[in-house]
mmCIF file of N, CA and C in Angstrom:
data_model
loop_
_atom_site.group_PDB
_atom_site.id
_atom_site.type_symbol
_atom_site.label_atom_id
_atom_site.label_comp_id
_atom_site.label_asym_id
_atom_site.label_seq_id
_atom_site.Cartn_x
_atom_site.Cartn_y
_atom_site.Cartn_z
ATOM 1 N N UNK A 542 0.818 -1.186 0.000
ATOM 2 C CA UNK A 542 0.000 0.000 0.000
ATOM 3 C C UNK A 542 0.856 1.241 0.000
ATOM 4 N N UNK A 543 0.445 2.191 -0.772
ATOM 5 C CA UNK A 543 1.113 3.483 -0.762
ATOM 6 C C UNK A 543 0.431 4.361 0.280
ATOM 7 N N UNK A 544 1.195 4.802 1.246
ATOM 8 C CA UNK A 544 0.637 5.666 2.275
ATOM 9 C C UNK A 544 1.756 6.501 2.877
ATOM 10 N N UNK A 545 1.357 7.577 3.509
ATOM 11 C CA UNK A 545 2.312 8.463 4.167
ATOM 12 C C UNK A 545 2.109 8.313 5.670
ATOM 13 N N UNK A 546 2.939 7.487 6.281
ATOM 14 C CA UNK A 546 2.813 7.166 7.694
ATOM 15 C C UNK A 546 4.058 7.699 8.402
ATOM 16 N N UNK A 547 3.873 8.686 9.278
ATOM 17 C CA UNK A 547 5.009 9.331 9.928
ATOM 18 C C UNK A 547 5.761 8.410 10.878
ATOM 19 N N UNK A 548 5.110 7.396 11.436
ATOM 20 C CA UNK A 548 5.781 6.525 12.392
ATOM 21 C C UNK A 548 6.440 5.317 11.720
ATOM 22 N N UNK A 549 6.398 5.242 10.400
ATOM 23 C CA UNK A 549 7.052 4.155 9.678
ATOM 24 C C UNK A 549 8.326 4.686 9.026
ATOM 25 N N UNK A 550 9.463 4.203 9.488
ATOM 26 C CA UNK A 550 10.739 4.667 8.951
ATOM 27 C C UNK A 550 10.865 4.363 7.460
ATOM 28 N N UNK A 551 10.375 3.205 7.027
ATOM 29 C CA UNK A 551 10.443 2.846 5.611
ATOM 30 C C UNK A 551 9.636 3.805 4.750
ATOM 31 N N UNK A 552 8.433 4.159 5.189
ATOM 32 C CA UNK A 552 7.571 5.059 4.415
ATOM 33 C C UNK A 552 8.151 6.471 4.359
ATOM 34 N N UNK A 553 8.635 6.970 5.475
ATOM 35 C CA UNK A 553 9.199 8.319 5.516
ATOM 36 C C UNK A 553 10.486 8.380 4.697
ATOM 37 N N UNK A 554 11.307 7.340 4.766
ATOM 38 C CA UNK A 554 12.535 7.286 3.972
ATOM 39 C C UNK A 554 12.214 7.274 2.491
ATOM 40 N N UNK A 555 11.221 6.510 2.094
ATOM 41 C CA UNK A 555 10.818 6.445 0.696
ATOM 42 C C UNK A 555 10.324 7.804 0.208
ATOM 43 N N UNK A 556 9.532 8.483 1.015
ATOM 44 C CA UNK A 556 9.055 9.822 0.644
ATOM 45 C C UNK A 556 10.241 10.772 0.492
ATOM 46 N N UNK A 557 11.179 10.739 1.418
ATOM 47 C CA UNK A 557 12.335 11.632 1.353
ATOM 48 C C UNK A 557 13.169 11.370 0.104
ATOM 49 N N UNK A 558 13.385 10.109 -0.221
ATOM 50 C CA UNK A 558 14.193 9.762 -1.396
ATOM 51 C C UNK A 558 13.545 10.263 -2.679
ATOM 52 N N UNK A 559 12.226 10.203 -2.743
ATOM 53 C CA UNK A 559 11.546 10.563 -3.981
ATOM 54 C C UNK A 559 11.173 12.041 -4.075
ATOM 55 N N UNK A 560 10.969 12.706 -2.974
ATOM 56 C CA UNK A 560 10.513 14.098 -3.001
ATOM 57 C C UNK A 560 11.668 15.098 -2.932
ATOM 58 N N UNK A 561 12.670 14.832 -2.113
ATOM 59 C CA UNK A 561 13.711 15.830 -1.861
ATOM 60 C C UNK A 561 14.538 16.232 -3.089
ATOM 61 N N UNK A 562 14.909 15.333 -4.015
ATOM 62 C CA UNK A 562 15.665 15.802 -5.186
ATOM 63 C C UNK A 562 14.901 16.820 -6.029
ATOM 64 N N UNK A 563 13.624 16.569 -6.254
ATOM 65 C CA UNK A 563 12.815 17.523 -7.017
ATOM 66 C C UNK A 563 12.635 18.833 -6.273
ATOM 67 N N UNK A 564 12.430 18.751 -4.971
ATOM 68 C CA UNK A 564 12.281 19.956 -4.159
ATOM 69 C C UNK A 564 13.562 20.781 -4.148
ATOM 70 N N UNK A 565 14.704 20.132 -4.015
ATOM 71 C CA UNK A 565 15.983 20.839 -4.038
ATOM 72 C C UNK A 565 16.208 21.522 -5.386
ATOM 73 N N UNK A 566 15.918 20.812 -6.469
ATOM 74 C CA UNK A 566 16.074 21.407 -7.799
ATOM 75 C C UNK A 566 15.168 22.618 -7.961
ATOM 76 N N UNK A 567 13.928 22.506 -7.530
ATOM 77 C CA UNK A 567 12.990 23.624 -7.616
ATOM 78 C C UNK A 567 13.484 24.820 -6.799
ATOM 79 N N UNK A 568 13.912 24.565 -5.578
ATOM 80 C CA UNK A 568 14.371 25.660 -4.716
ATOM 81 C C UNK A 568 15.649 26.307 -5.240
ATOM 82 N N UNK A 569 16.559 25.498 -5.775
ATOM 83 C CA UNK A 569 17.794 26.058 -6.335
ATOM 84 C C UNK A 569 17.487 26.934 -7.549
ATOM 85 N N UNK A 570 16.509 26.535 -8.319
ATOM 86 C CA UNK A 570 16.179 27.284 -9.530
ATOM 87 C C UNK A 570 15.429 28.570 -9.226
ATOM 88 N N UNK A 571 14.468 28.533 -8.307
ATOM 89 C CA UNK A 571 13.566 29.653 -8.113
ATOM 90 C C UNK A 571 13.804 30.453 -6.844
ATOM 91 N N UNK A 572 14.826 30.133 -6.057
ATOM 92 C CA UNK A 572 15.046 30.905 -4.833
ATOM 93 C C UNK A 572 15.522 32.307 -5.180
ATOM 94 N N UNK A 573 15.028 33.281 -4.447
ATOM 95 C CA UNK A 573 15.356 34.682 -4.733
ATOM 96 C C UNK A 573 16.625 35.137 -4.033
ATOM 97 N N UNK A 574 17.030 34.440 -2.995
ATOM 98 C CA UNK A 574 18.203 34.841 -2.249
ATOM 99 C C UNK A 574 19.498 34.333 -2.848
ATOM 100 N N UNK A 575 19.422 33.690 -3.992
ATOM 101 C CA UNK A 575 20.616 33.124 -4.591
ATOM 102 C C UNK A 575 20.799 31.686 -4.153
ATOM 103 N N UNK A 576 21.547 31.001 -4.902
ATOM 104 C CA UNK A 576 21.751 29.585 -4.638
ATOM 105 C C UNK A 576 22.845 29.385 -3.598
ATOM 106 N N UNK A 577 22.650 28.421 -2.743
ATOM 107 C CA UNK A 577 23.690 28.096 -1.766
ATOM 108 C C UNK A 577 24.791 27.269 -2.427
ATOM 109 N N UNK A 578 24.545 26.796 -3.639
ATOM 110 C CA UNK A 578 25.529 25.973 -4.331
ATOM 111 C C UNK A 578 26.393 26.798 -5.294
ATOM 112 N N UNK A 579 26.142 28.094 -5.386
ATOM 113 C CA UNK A 579 26.914 28.962 -6.270
ATOM 114 C C UNK A 579 28.207 29.403 -5.582
ATOM 115 N N UNK A 580 29.222 29.544 -6.379
ATOM 116 C CA UNK A 580 30.457 30.109 -5.860
ATOM 117 C C UNK A 580 30.325 31.623 -5.833
ATOM 118 N N UNK A 581 30.914 32.292 -4.859
ATOM 119 C CA UNK A 581 30.805 33.758 -4.799
ATOM 120 C C UNK A 581 31.378 34.416 -6.056
ATOM 121 N N UNK A 582 30.671 35.396 -6.588
ATOM 122 C CA UNK A 582 31.091 36.187 -7.751
ATOM 123 C C UNK A 582 31.356 35.328 -8.987
ATOM 124 N N UNK A 583 30.651 34.242 -9.134
ATOM 125 C CA UNK A 583 30.824 33.381 -10.301
ATOM 126 C C UNK A 583 29.453 33.000 -10.835
ATOM 127 N N UNK A 584 28.949 33.809 -11.759
ATOM 128 C CA UNK A 584 27.605 33.576 -12.262
ATOM 129 C C UNK A 584 27.518 32.330 -13.136
ATOM 130 N N UNK A 585 28.638 31.871 -13.711
ATOM 131 C CA UNK A 585 28.603 30.667 -14.538
ATOM 132 C C UNK A 585 28.297 29.424 -13.714
ATOM 133 N N UNK A 586 28.739 29.388 -12.461
ATOM 134 C CA UNK A 586 28.496 28.209 -11.640
ATOM 135 C C UNK A 586 27.029 28.104 -11.233
ATOM 136 N N UNK A 587 26.277 29.186 -11.346
ATOM 137 C CA UNK A 587 24.866 29.174 -10.967
ATOM 138 C C UNK A 587 23.947 28.786 -12.117
ATOM 139 N N UNK A 588 24.465 28.700 -13.312
ATOM 140 C CA UNK A 588 23.619 28.368 -14.458
ATOM 141 C C UNK A 588 23.256 26.888 -14.408
ATOM 142 N N UNK A 589 21.962 26.618 -14.559
ATOM 143 C CA UNK A 589 21.479 25.246 -14.590
ATOM 144 C C UNK A 589 20.951 24.983 -15.987
ATOM 145 N N UNK A 590 21.806 24.424 -16.818
ATOM 146 C CA UNK A 590 21.431 24.145 -18.196
ATOM 147 C C UNK A 590 21.066 22.695 -18.397
ATOM 148 N N UNK A 591 20.921 22.312 -19.639
ATOM 149 C CA UNK A 591 20.539 20.948 -19.986
ATOM 150 C C UNK A 591 21.614 19.945 -19.573
ATOM 151 N N UNK A 592 22.864 20.338 -19.650
ATOM 152 C CA UNK A 592 23.958 19.438 -19.288
ATOM 153 C C UNK A 592 23.930 19.107 -17.798
ATOM 154 N N UNK A 593 23.810 20.123 -16.972
ATOM 155 C CA UNK A 593 23.838 19.920 -15.533
ATOM 156 C C UNK A 593 22.555 19.369 -14.945
ATOM 157 N N UNK A 594 21.441 19.569 -15.627
ATOM 158 C CA UNK A 594 20.174 19.119 -15.065
ATOM 159 C C UNK A 594 19.700 17.775 -15.609
ATOM 160 N N UNK A 595 20.137 17.387 -16.808
ATOM 161 C CA UNK A 595 19.654 16.129 -17.392
ATOM 162 C C UNK A 595 20.796 15.190 -17.772
ATOM 163 N N UNK A 596 21.780 15.673 -18.510
ATOM 164 C CA UNK A 596 22.820 14.794 -19.048
ATOM 165 C C UNK A 596 23.692 14.206 -17.947
ATOM 166 N N UNK A 597 24.228 15.020 -17.063
ATOM 167 C CA UNK A 597 25.106 14.517 -16.006
ATOM 168 C C UNK A 597 24.390 13.572 -15.042
ATOM 169 N N UNK A 598 23.178 13.900 -14.568
ATOM 170 C CA UNK A 598 22.487 12.929 -13.716
ATOM 171 C C UNK A 598 22.164 11.619 -14.438
ATOM 172 N N UNK A 599 21.838 11.702 -15.723
ATOM 173 C CA UNK A 599 21.544 10.486 -16.492
ATOM 174 C C UNK A 599 22.793 9.626 -16.634
ATOM 175 N N UNK A 600 23.928 10.242 -16.906
ATOM 176 C CA UNK A 600 25.178 9.484 -16.993
ATOM 177 C C UNK A 600 25.540 8.853 -15.654
ATOM 178 N N UNK A 601 25.344 9.595 -14.571
ATOM 179 C CA UNK A 601 25.592 9.046 -13.233
ATOM 180 C C UNK A 601 24.693 7.840 -12.984
ATOM 181 N N UNK A 602 23.402 7.961 -13.324
ATOM 182 C CA UNK A 602 22.470 6.861 -13.119
ATOM 183 C C UNK A 602 22.850 5.646 -13.966
ATOM 184 N N UNK A 603 23.223 5.862 -15.208
ATOM 185 C CA UNK A 603 23.617 4.743 -16.064
ATOM 186 C C UNK A 603 24.847 4.019 -15.507
ATOM 187 N N UNK A 604 25.820 4.770 -15.028
ATOM 188 C CA UNK A 604 27.004 4.145 -14.412
ATOM 189 C C UNK A 604 26.606 3.351 -13.175
ATOM 190 N N UNK A 605 25.744 3.923 -12.333
ATOM 191 C CA UNK A 605 25.287 3.222 -11.142
ATOM 192 C C UNK A 605 24.543 1.946 -11.524
ATOM 193 N N UNK A 606 23.677 2.033 -12.530
ATOM 194 C CA UNK A 606 22.887 0.865 -12.940
ATOM 195 C C UNK A 606 23.783 -0.239 -13.504
ATOM 196 N N UNK A 607 24.776 0.120 -14.274
ATOM 197 C CA UNK A 607 25.707 -0.870 -14.818
ATOM 198 C C UNK A 607 26.467 -1.562 -13.682
ATOM 199 N N UNK A 608 26.945 -0.781 -12.718
ATOM 200 C CA UNK A 608 27.643 -1.372 -11.574
ATOM 201 C C UNK A 608 26.717 -2.265 -10.751
ATOM 202 N N UNK A 609 25.465 -1.880 -10.602
ATOM 203 C CA UNK A 609 24.505 -2.678 -9.854
ATOM 204 C C UNK A 609 24.237 -4.003 -10.556
ATOM 205 N N UNK A 610 24.079 -3.969 -11.864
ATOM 206 C CA UNK A 610 23.840 -5.199 -12.619
ATOM 207 C C UNK A 610 25.052 -6.115 -12.550
ATOM 208 N N UNK A 611 26.240 -5.559 -12.665
ATOM 209 C CA UNK A 611 27.460 -6.375 -12.547
ATOM 210 C C UNK A 611 27.515 -7.014 -11.159
ATOM 211 N N UNK A 612 27.193 -6.242 -10.118
ATOM 212 C CA UNK A 612 27.231 -6.764 -8.752
ATOM 213 C C UNK A 612 26.214 -7.888 -8.551
ATOM 214 N N UNK A 613 24.968 -7.679 -8.989
ATOM 215 C CA UNK A 613 23.924 -8.657 -8.694
ATOM 216 C C UNK A 613 23.894 -9.828 -9.664
ATOM 217 N N UNK A 614 24.258 -9.604 -10.922
ATOM 218 C CA UNK A 614 24.123 -10.656 -11.927
ATOM 219 C C UNK A 614 25.423 -11.410 -12.205
ATOM 220 N N UNK A 615 26.549 -10.849 -11.812
ATOM 221 C CA UNK A 615 27.830 -11.513 -12.073
ATOM 222 C C UNK A 615 28.535 -11.868 -10.766
ATOM 223 N N UNK A 616 28.809 -10.875 -9.950
ATOM 224 C CA UNK A 616 29.601 -11.089 -8.740
ATOM 225 C C UNK A 616 28.833 -11.908 -7.695
ATOM 226 N N UNK A 617 27.585 -11.537 -7.404
ATOM 227 C CA UNK A 617 26.807 -12.207 -6.352
ATOM 228 C C UNK A 617 25.759 -13.173 -6.898
ATOM 229 N N UNK A 618 25.886 -13.609 -8.126
ATOM 230 C CA UNK A 618 24.878 -14.479 -8.733
ATOM 231 C C UNK A 618 24.630 -15.743 -7.911
ATOM 232 N N UNK A 619 25.703 -16.428 -7.527
ATOM 233 C CA UNK A 619 25.553 -17.690 -6.797
ATOM 234 C C UNK A 619 24.909 -17.459 -5.431
ATOM 235 N N UNK A 620 25.363 -16.465 -4.718
ATOM 236 C CA UNK A 620 24.817 -16.179 -3.386
ATOM 237 C C UNK A 620 23.332 -15.805 -3.464
ATOM 238 N N UNK A 621 22.954 -15.022 -4.463
ATOM 239 C CA UNK A 621 21.562 -14.619 -4.609
ATOM 240 C C UNK A 621 20.668 -15.776 -5.055
ATOM 241 N N UNK A 622 21.180 -16.655 -5.895
ATOM 242 C CA UNK A 622 20.366 -17.791 -6.335
ATOM 243 C C UNK A 622 20.266 -18.862 -5.252
ATOM 244 N N UNK A 623 21.267 -18.968 -4.389
ATOM 245 C CA UNK A 623 21.236 -19.960 -3.306
ATOM 246 C C UNK A 623 20.307 -19.544 -2.169
ATOM 247 N N UNK A 624 20.094 -18.263 -1.989
ATOM 248 C CA UNK A 624 19.263 -17.772 -0.896
ATOM 249 C C UNK A 624 18.107 -16.932 -1.463
ATOM 250 N N UNK A 625 16.932 -17.550 -1.676
ATOM 251 C CA UNK A 625 15.815 -16.817 -2.282
ATOM 252 C C UNK A 625 15.213 -15.742 -1.379
ATOM 253 N N UNK A 626 15.582 -15.711 -0.109
ATOM 254 C CA UNK A 626 15.044 -14.675 0.766
ATOM 255 C C UNK A 626 15.711 -13.319 0.539
ATOM 256 N N UNK A 627 16.853 -13.306 -0.134
ATOM 257 C CA UNK A 627 17.521 -12.046 -0.457
ATOM 258 C C UNK A 627 16.868 -11.465 -1.702
ATOM 259 N N UNK A 628 16.400 -10.241 -1.590
ATOM 260 C CA UNK A 628 15.725 -9.597 -2.712
ATOM 261 C C UNK A 628 16.595 -8.479 -3.272
ATOM 262 N N UNK A 629 16.552 -8.343 -4.577
ATOM 263 C CA UNK A 629 17.207 -7.215 -5.245
ATOM 264 C C UNK A 629 16.132 -6.407 -5.947
ATOM 265 N N UNK A 630 16.518 -5.305 -6.519
ATOM 266 C CA UNK A 630 15.531 -4.470 -7.210
ATOM 267 C C UNK A 630 15.250 -4.969 -8.623
ATOM 268 N N UNK A 631 15.927 -6.006 -9.057
ATOM 269 C CA UNK A 631 15.663 -6.535 -10.396
ATOM 270 C C UNK A 631 14.564 -7.567 -10.366
#
């Protein structure tokens, strides 16, 4: 069940993982006081273009996914197949 239960650590953690990246991106883009991630007197570091907002995170995710598949399907294949109680995201 999908629910927002404050006393469930799993539910609150899941909400934080899924909501906070979008919220941070929104706040960094639209905050009026300036970004906390900008370097002083460097307007180029504050620009959020297509490269920094889509390409770099996608490349990071692809690298993470490749490493995860290598770990679960090659390195730990025997251990995971011998113990069906261990679950992966695949």
